[in-house]
Amino acid sequence: MLILAVAGVLSLLIWIVLWFWHGGFWRVAPLLPQAGSFASWPAVDVVIPARNEADILPSALPTILNQDYPGEVRVFLVDDHSCDDTSLVASRLAAESPCGDRLILAEAATRPEGWTGKLWALQQGLCASEKDCAPLVLFTDADIAHEKDSLSRLVTQLRQGDYDLVSLMAKLQASGFWSRLLIPAFVYFFAMLYPFRRVADKRSRYAGAAGGCVLLQRRSLQHAGGLQAISGALIDDCSLGRLIKRHGRPDGGNIWLGFTREVVSVRPCRDLATVWRMVVRTAFVQLHHSWLLLLATVFGMMLVFLTAPVCLIAGCWALLLPSGAKLGLGLVTLGVATWFVMVRTFYPMVQWYDQRKTLALLLPLAASLYTLMTVDSAVRFLRGAGGAWKGRTYGEGVSPE
């Protein structure tokens, strides 16, 4: 019981630090501002990697083709060796769109050794856009739908803030119990790892991006060494953000990461298995394939997220014992206080995803599941099945950056 009490005190102290001194990671901020007004708008080349996306394109591609953007827009959809009718569907959607002439289809060449699939497809899009290339490039996924003014708002943020890279955390689908619990928690944990406000602070070591929507200056990418510099990265978005922040300019680039309801994923995410597959692909990569870091992560997750409910249960049990009132009351107090702070920091994300307030109470459950996913990710890499995505498997040769 004494060890549990010490763990409870330590867990509460950690949560107080996270609440007040970790960049306000729990706030749903910053938000994408409204579009500004400029005398002239820079041209933008949009690059969309697409592998077996025939079913999802009708819900997403027209939203980028029909952007209400005052400047010139070209959309390069790179068919990454799809086994379905991705290119045919894209051509049909362009023919049906009033702005279909913006679409340019490109076929990805054979992926060379040392490149991950998505980054190679993005590189193929950049190569296809080299003729009359635009100064700005938008990387967006095939399942991301955009409001008509999202590109104007992104460019406004980039220009007004003098940023080299601006990225948005797309709002993910959350329907069904498991996704309603796990998707807000996924974004919450992402923000805990990469506090958005510190990402935008040039003095901070934190750097990241959300791969579904990344607008950047082409010259900054070129100055940083291009996508070749991160060609083997499986966690491509955060690797790109880190690359631009470190090398986008001679003295380091300026990057910004924010939230919006204007950019959403249309890919269904209804069950536990879908979220599980998404996480196990990169969780062990995030730990640099280190078993020591894995053990530390499991211990840390248990200490931070599970100590509160354990203290509460143990405290209630101790209160039933003849001589356990004092210890029981202390454990219950620790458990309630720690759980309160935990819920208080998780609630804004639950609210952002329009979920019931009571869902915030289940953060320990979500944390437990994500811990199991991380362990499973390590086991899969050990078996040579790590990094599996869209029919491809990447082993330990891939890197997080």
Coordinates of C-alpha atoms in Angstrom, one line a residue:
M1 CA 0.0 0.0 0.0
L2 CA 2.9 2.4 0.8
I3 CA 4.3 1.8 -2.7
L4 CA 0.9 2.5 -4.2
A5 CA 0.6 5.7 -2.2
V6 CA 4.0 6.9 -3.4
A7 CA 3.0 6.1 -7.0
G8 CA -0.3 8.0 -6.5
V9 CA 1.6 11.1 -5.3
L10 CA 4.0 10.9 -8.2
S11 CA 1.2 10.4 -10.7
L12 CA -0.7 13.4 -9.4
L13 CA 2.5 15.6 -9.6
I14 CA 3.0 14.5 -13.2
W15 CA -0.5 15.4 -14.1
I16 CA -0.2 18.9 -12.4
V17 CA 3.0 19.5 -14.5
L18 CA 1.2 18.3 -17.7
W19 CA -1.8 20.5 -17.0
F20 CA 0.1 23.7 -16.3
W21 CA 3.5 23.4 -17.8
H22 CA 3.3 21.3 -21.0
G23 CA 2.4 23.9 -23.6
G24 CA -1.3 23.7 -23.0
F25 CA -1.3 20.5 -25.0
W26 CA -4.9 19.7 -23.9
R27 CA -6.4 22.8 -25.4
V28 CA -8.0 22.5 -28.8
A29 CA -5.8 25.3 -30.2
P30 CA -4.6 27.1 -32.2
L31 CA -7.4 27.2 -34.7
L32 CA -7.1 28.0 -38.4
P33 CA -8.0 31.7 -39.0
Q34 CA -10.3 33.0 -41.7
A35 CA -9.1 33.8 -45.2
G36 CA -7.4 37.2 -45.6
S37 CA -7.3 39.6 -48.5
F38 CA -4.3 39.9 -50.8
A39 CA -3.6 41.8 -54.0
S40 CA -2.3 38.6 -55.5
W41 CA -2.4 35.0 -54.4
P42 CA 0.5 32.6 -55.1
A43 CA 0.0 29.5 -57.2
V44 CA -0.4 26.2 -55.4
D45 CA 0.5 22.7 -56.5
V46 CA -1.6 20.1 -54.7
V47 CA -0.1 16.6 -54.4
I48 CA -2.3 13.6 -53.5
P49 CA -0.8 10.2 -53.1
A50 CA -3.4 7.5 -53.8
R51 CA -3.1 3.8 -53.5
N52 CA -6.3 1.7 -53.9
E53 CA -8.5 4.7 -53.1
A54 CA -11.3 4.2 -55.8
D55 CA -14.0 3.9 -53.1
I56 CA -13.0 7.0 -51.1
L57 CA -12.1 9.4 -53.9
P58 CA -15.7 10.5 -54.7
S59 CA -16.1 11.8 -51.2
A60 CA -12.8 13.7 -51.1
L61 CA -11.3 14.6 -54.5
P62 CA -14.1 17.0 -55.7
T63 CA -13.6 19.1 -52.6
I64 CA -10.0 19.9 -53.5
L65 CA -10.7 20.3 -57.2
N66 CA -13.5 22.8 -56.5
Q67 CA -11.6 25.0 -54.1
D68 CA -12.7 28.6 -54.1
Y69 CA -9.1 29.9 -54.3
P70 CA -8.2 33.2 -56.1
G71 CA -4.8 31.9 -57.4
E72 CA -3.8 29.2 -59.8
V73 CA -4.3 25.6 -58.5
R74 CA -3.0 22.4 -60.0
V75 CA -3.9 19.0 -58.5
F76 CA -1.5 16.2 -59.0
L77 CA -3.0 12.8 -58.1
V78 CA -0.3 10.2 -58.0
D79 CA -1.6 6.6 -58.5
D80 CA 0.8 4.6 -56.4
H81 CA 0.4 1.2 -58.2
S82 CA -3.2 0.8 -57.3
C83 CA -4.9 -2.6 -57.8
D84 CA -8.3 -0.9 -58.3
D85 CA -9.8 1.8 -60.5
T86 CA -8.2 4.7 -58.7
S87 CA -7.1 6.5 -61.9
L88 CA -10.4 5.9 -63.7
V89 CA -12.4 7.2 -60.8
A90 CA -10.3 10.3 -60.6
S91 CA -10.6 11.0 -64.3
R92 CA -14.4 10.6 -64.1
L93 CA -14.6 12.9 -61.1
A94 CA -12.6 15.5 -63.0
A95 CA -14.8 15.2 -66.0
E96 CA -17.9 15.9 -63.7
S97 CA -16.3 18.8 -62.0
P98 CA -16.5 22.4 -63.2
C99 CA -12.8 22.8 -62.2
G100 CA -11.7 19.4 -63.6
D101 CA -9.0 20.9 -65.7
R102 CA -7.0 21.4 -62.5
L103 CA -6.4 17.6 -62.2
I104 CA -3.2 16.1 -63.6
L105 CA -2.9 12.3 -63.2
A106 CA 0.6 10.8 -62.6
E107 CA 1.7 7.2 -62.3
A108 CA 4.3 6.5 -59.6
A109 CA 7.5 4.8 -60.9
T110 CA 8.8 1.7 -59.3
R111 CA 9.7 2.5 -55.7
P112 CA 13.5 2.4 -55.1
E113 CA 15.2 0.9 -52.1
G114 CA 15.2 3.2 -49.1
W115 CA 11.9 5.0 -49.8
T116 CA 8.6 4.4 -48.0
G117 CA 5.5 4.2 -50.3
K118 CA 3.8 7.5 -49.4
L119 CA 7.0 9.6 -49.5
W120 CA 7.9 8.1 -52.9
A121 CA 4.4 8.9 -54.2
L122 CA 4.8 12.5 -52.9
Q123 CA 8.2 12.8 -54.6
Q124 CA 6.6 11.6 -57.9
G125 CA 4.1 14.4 -57.5
L126 CA 6.8 17.0 -56.9
C127 CA 8.6 15.7 -60.0
A128 CA 5.5 15.9 -62.1
S129 CA 5.0 19.5 -61.0
E130 CA 8.5 20.7 -61.8
K131 CA 7.4 22.4 -65.0
D132 CA 6.1 25.8 -64.2
C133 CA 6.2 24.8 -60.5
A134 CA 4.2 26.8 -58.0
P135 CA 5.9 28.4 -55.0
L136 CA 3.5 26.6 -52.6
V137 CA 2.8 22.9 -52.3
L138 CA -0.1 21.2 -50.5
F139 CA 0.3 17.6 -49.5
T140 CA -3.1 16.1 -48.7
D141 CA -4.3 12.6 -48.4
A142 CA -6.8 10.9 -50.7
D143 CA -9.4 10.5 -47.9
I144 CA -9.3 14.2 -46.8
A145 CA -12.2 16.4 -47.7
H146 CA -11.8 20.2 -47.7
E147 CA -14.3 23.1 -47.3
K148 CA -14.3 25.4 -50.3
D149 CA -12.2 28.0 -48.6
S150 CA -9.7 25.8 -46.7
L151 CA -6.9 26.4 -49.2
S152 CA -7.4 30.2 -49.0
R153 CA -7.3 30.0 -45.2
L154 CA -4.1 27.8 -45.2
V155 CA -2.3 30.3 -47.5
T156 CA -3.5 33.2 -45.4
Q157 CA -2.0 31.6 -42.3
L158 CA 1.3 30.8 -44.1
R159 CA 1.7 34.3 -45.5
Q160 CA 0.6 36.3 -42.5
G161 CA 2.7 34.2 -40.1
D162 CA 5.7 34.0 -42.4
Y163 CA 5.7 30.3 -42.0
D164 CA 7.6 27.7 -44.1
L165 CA 5.0 25.0 -43.3
V166 CA 1.4 25.1 -42.1
S167 CA -0.3 21.8 -41.1
L168 CA -3.8 21.0 -39.9
M169 CA -5.0 18.1 -37.8
A170 CA -7.9 16.8 -39.9
K171 CA -11.0 15.9 -38.0
L172 CA -11.2 12.1 -38.0
Q173 CA -14.3 10.0 -38.2
A174 CA -15.6 8.8 -34.9
S175 CA -18.7 6.6 -35.0
G176 CA -19.3 3.6 -32.8
F177 CA -18.3 3.2 -29.2
W178 CA -14.6 2.2 -29.8
S179 CA -13.8 5.0 -32.3
R180 CA -15.7 7.6 -30.2
L181 CA -13.4 6.6 -27.3
L182 CA -10.2 6.1 -29.2
I183 CA -10.1 8.8 -31.9
P184 CA -10.3 11.7 -29.4
A185 CA -7.7 10.0 -27.3
F186 CA -5.5 9.4 -30.4
V187 CA -5.4 13.2 -31.1
Y188 CA -5.0 13.9 -27.4
F189 CA -2.0 11.7 -27.2
F190 CA -0.6 13.2 -30.4
A191 CA -0.9 16.7 -28.9
M192 CA 0.8 15.4 -25.7
L193 CA 3.8 14.2 -27.8
Y194 CA 3.8 17.3 -30.0
P195 CA 2.2 20.3 -28.1
F196 CA 0.9 22.4 -30.9
R197 CA 1.9 25.7 -29.4
R198 CA 5.4 24.6 -28.8
V199 CA 5.6 23.2 -32.4
A200 CA 5.1 26.8 -33.6
D201 CA 7.7 28.2 -31.1
K202 CA 11.0 28.5 -33.0
R203 CA 12.9 28.2 -29.7
S204 CA 11.3 24.9 -28.8
R205 CA 12.7 21.5 -29.8
Y206 CA 9.2 20.2 -30.6
A207 CA 8.4 19.8 -34.3
G208 CA 5.7 18.0 -36.0
A209 CA 2.9 18.0 -38.6
A210 CA -0.3 16.2 -39.5
G211 CA 0.2 14.4 -42.8
G212 CA -3.4 14.7 -44.0
C213 CA -3.0 18.4 -44.7
V214 CA 0.4 20.1 -45.1
L215 CA 1.0 23.3 -46.9
L216 CA 4.6 24.4 -47.4
Q217 CA 6.9 26.6 -49.4
R218 CA 8.7 24.7 -52.1
R219 CA 11.9 26.7 -51.6
S220 CA 11.9 25.7 -47.9
L221 CA 11.6 22.1 -48.8
Q222 CA 14.4 22.4 -51.3
H223 CA 16.6 24.2 -48.8
A224 CA 16.1 21.4 -46.3
G225 CA 17.2 18.8 -48.8
G226 CA 13.9 17.7 -50.2
L227 CA 11.9 14.6 -49.4
Q228 CA 15.1 12.6 -50.1
A229 CA 16.3 13.7 -46.7
I230 CA 13.5 11.7 -45.0
S231 CA 12.9 9.1 -47.7
G232 CA 12.9 6.1 -45.3
A233 CA 10.7 7.7 -42.6
L234 CA 7.5 5.8 -41.8
I235 CA 6.2 8.6 -39.6
D236 CA 6.5 10.9 -42.6
D237 CA 4.4 13.9 -41.4
C238 CA 6.3 14.6 -38.1
S239 CA 9.6 13.8 -39.9
L240 CA 8.7 16.5 -42.5
G241 CA 7.8 19.0 -39.8
R242 CA 11.1 18.3 -38.0
L243 CA 13.0 18.6 -41.3
I244 CA 11.6 22.0 -42.2
K245 CA 11.9 23.4 -38.6
R246 CA 15.6 22.4 -38.5
H247 CA 16.6 23.2 -42.1
G248 CA 13.9 25.2 -43.9
R249 CA 16.0 28.3 -43.6
P250 CA 19.6 29.0 -42.8
D251 CA 18.6 29.8 -39.2
G252 CA 15.8 27.2 -39.0
G253 CA 12.3 27.2 -40.5
N254 CA 9.0 28.4 -39.0
I255 CA 6.2 25.9 -38.8
W256 CA 2.7 25.9 -37.5
L257 CA 0.3 23.1 -36.5
G258 CA -3.4 23.7 -35.7
F259 CA -6.9 22.5 -35.6
T260 CA -9.9 23.1 -37.9
R261 CA -13.3 21.7 -38.7
E262 CA -12.8 22.7 -42.3
V263 CA -10.6 19.6 -43.1
V264 CA -12.0 16.2 -42.3
S265 CA -11.2 12.6 -43.0
V266 CA -14.0 10.7 -44.8
R267 CA -12.5 7.3 -44.2
P268 CA -14.8 5.3 -42.0
C269 CA -13.5 4.4 -38.6
R270 CA -16.1 2.5 -36.6
D271 CA -14.4 -0.4 -34.8
L272 CA -11.5 -1.3 -32.6
A273 CA -9.7 -3.2 -35.3
T274 CA -9.5 -0.1 -37.6
V275 CA -7.9 2.0 -34.9
W276 CA -5.6 -0.9 -33.9
R277 CA -4.2 -1.3 -37.4
M278 CA -3.6 2.5 -37.7
V279 CA -1.6 2.6 -34.4
V280 CA 0.4 -0.6 -34.6
R281 CA 1.8 0.5 -38.0
T282 CA 4.1 3.1 -36.4
A283 CA 4.0 2.8 -32.6
F284 CA 7.2 0.8 -32.3
V285 CA 8.9 3.0 -35.0
Q286 CA 8.1 6.0 -32.8
L287 CA 10.2 4.2 -30.1
H288 CA 13.1 3.8 -32.5
H289 CA 12.6 0.0 -32.3
S290 CA 14.0 0.1 -28.8
W291 CA 12.9 -2.6 -26.4
L292 CA 14.2 -0.5 -23.5
L293 CA 12.0 2.4 -24.6
L294 CA 9.1 0.1 -24.9
L295 CA 9.5 -1.1 -21.3
A296 CA 9.8 2.6 -20.2
T297 CA 6.7 3.5 -22.2
V298 CA 4.6 0.7 -20.7
F299 CA 5.7 1.6 -17.2
G300 CA 5.1 5.3 -17.8
M301 CA 1.6 4.7 -19.2
M302 CA 0.7 2.6 -16.2
L303 CA 2.0 5.1 -13.8
V304 CA 0.4 8.1 -15.4
F305 CA -2.9 6.7 -16.5
L306 CA -3.7 3.7 -14.4
T307 CA -2.5 4.7 -10.9
A308 CA -5.6 6.9 -10.3
P309 CA -8.2 4.1 -10.8
V310 CA -6.0 1.6 -8.9
C311 CA -5.6 4.1 -5.9
L312 CA -9.4 4.6 -5.9
I313 CA -10.2 0.9 -5.9
A314 CA -7.5 0.1 -3.3
G315 CA -8.6 3.0 -1.2
C316 CA -12.2 1.9 -1.1
W317 CA -11.1 -1.6 -0.2
A318 CA -8.9 -0.2 2.6
L319 CA -11.8 1.8 4.0
L320 CA -13.6 -1.5 4.7
L321 CA -10.8 -2.7 6.9
P322 CA -10.9 -1.9 10.7
S323 CA -7.5 -0.1 10.7
G324 CA -7.4 1.1 7.1
A325 CA -9.5 4.3 7.3
K326 CA -6.6 6.7 7.2
L327 CA -4.7 5.0 4.4
G328 CA -7.9 4.3 2.5
L329 CA -9.0 8.0 2.7
G330 CA -5.5 9.0 1.5
L331 CA -5.6 6.7 -1.5
V332 CA -9.2 7.7 -2.4
T333 CA -8.2 11.3 -2.3
L334 CA -5.2 10.7 -4.5
G335 CA -7.2 8.7 -6.9
V336 CA -10.0 11.3 -7.2
A337 CA -7.7 14.2 -7.5
T338 CA -5.5 12.6 -10.2
W339 CA -8.5 11.4 -12.1
F340 CA -10.1 14.8 -12.0
V341 CA -7.0 16.4 -13.6
M342 CA -6.9 13.7 -16.2
V343 CA -10.5 14.1 -17.1
R344 CA -10.2 17.9 -17.1
T345 CA -7.4 17.8 -19.7
F346 CA -9.2 15.2 -21.9
Y347 CA -12.6 16.9 -21.8
P348 CA -11.8 19.6 -24.4
M349 CA -10.9 17.0 -27.0
V350 CA -14.0 14.9 -26.2
Q351 CA -16.1 18.1 -26.7
W352 CA -14.3 18.9 -30.0
Y353 CA -15.4 15.5 -31.3
D354 CA -19.0 16.2 -30.1
Q355 CA -19.0 13.3 -27.7
R356 CA -20.7 12.8 -24.4
K357 CA -18.9 14.5 -21.4
T358 CA -18.9 11.2 -19.5
L359 CA -16.6 9.7 -22.2
A360 CA -13.7 11.7 -20.7
L361 CA -13.9 9.4 -17.6
L362 CA -12.7 6.5 -19.7
L363 CA -9.3 7.9 -20.6
P364 CA -7.6 5.2 -18.5
L365 CA -9.3 2.6 -20.6
A366 CA -8.2 4.3 -23.8
A367 CA -4.6 4.6 -22.5
S368 CA -4.6 0.9 -21.6
L369 CA -5.7 -0.1 -25.1
Y370 CA -3.1 2.2 -26.7
T371 CA -0.4 0.6 -24.5
L372 CA -1.5 -2.8 -25.7
M373 CA -1.3 -1.6 -29.3
T374 CA 2.2 -0.4 -28.8
V375 CA 3.3 -3.7 -27.4
D376 CA 1.5 -5.5 -30.3
S377 CA 3.4 -3.1 -32.7
A378 CA 6.7 -4.3 -31.2
V379 CA 5.7 -8.0 -31.5
R380 CA 4.8 -7.5 -35.1
F381 CA 8.1 -5.9 -36.0
L382 CA 9.8 -8.8 -34.2
R383 CA 7.9 -11.2 -36.4
G384 CA 8.8 -9.2 -39.5
A385 CA 5.3 -7.9 -40.1
G386 CA 5.8 -4.4 -38.8
G387 CA 4.7 -1.2 -40.6
A388 CA 2.1 -3.1 -42.7
W389 CA -0.1 -0.7 -44.6
K390 CA -2.0 -1.0 -47.9
G391 CA -0.3 -4.3 -48.9
R392 CA 3.2 -3.2 -48.0
T393 CA 5.3 -4.2 -45.0
Y394 CA 8.3 -2.3 -43.7
G395 CA 10.7 -3.8 -41.3
E396 CA 13.3 -2.3 -39.0
G397 CA 15.0 -0.6 -41.9
V398 CA 12.5 2.2 -41.7
S399 CA 13.0 5.1 -39.3
P400 CA 10.8 7.5 -37.5
E401 CA 12.6 10.4 -39.1

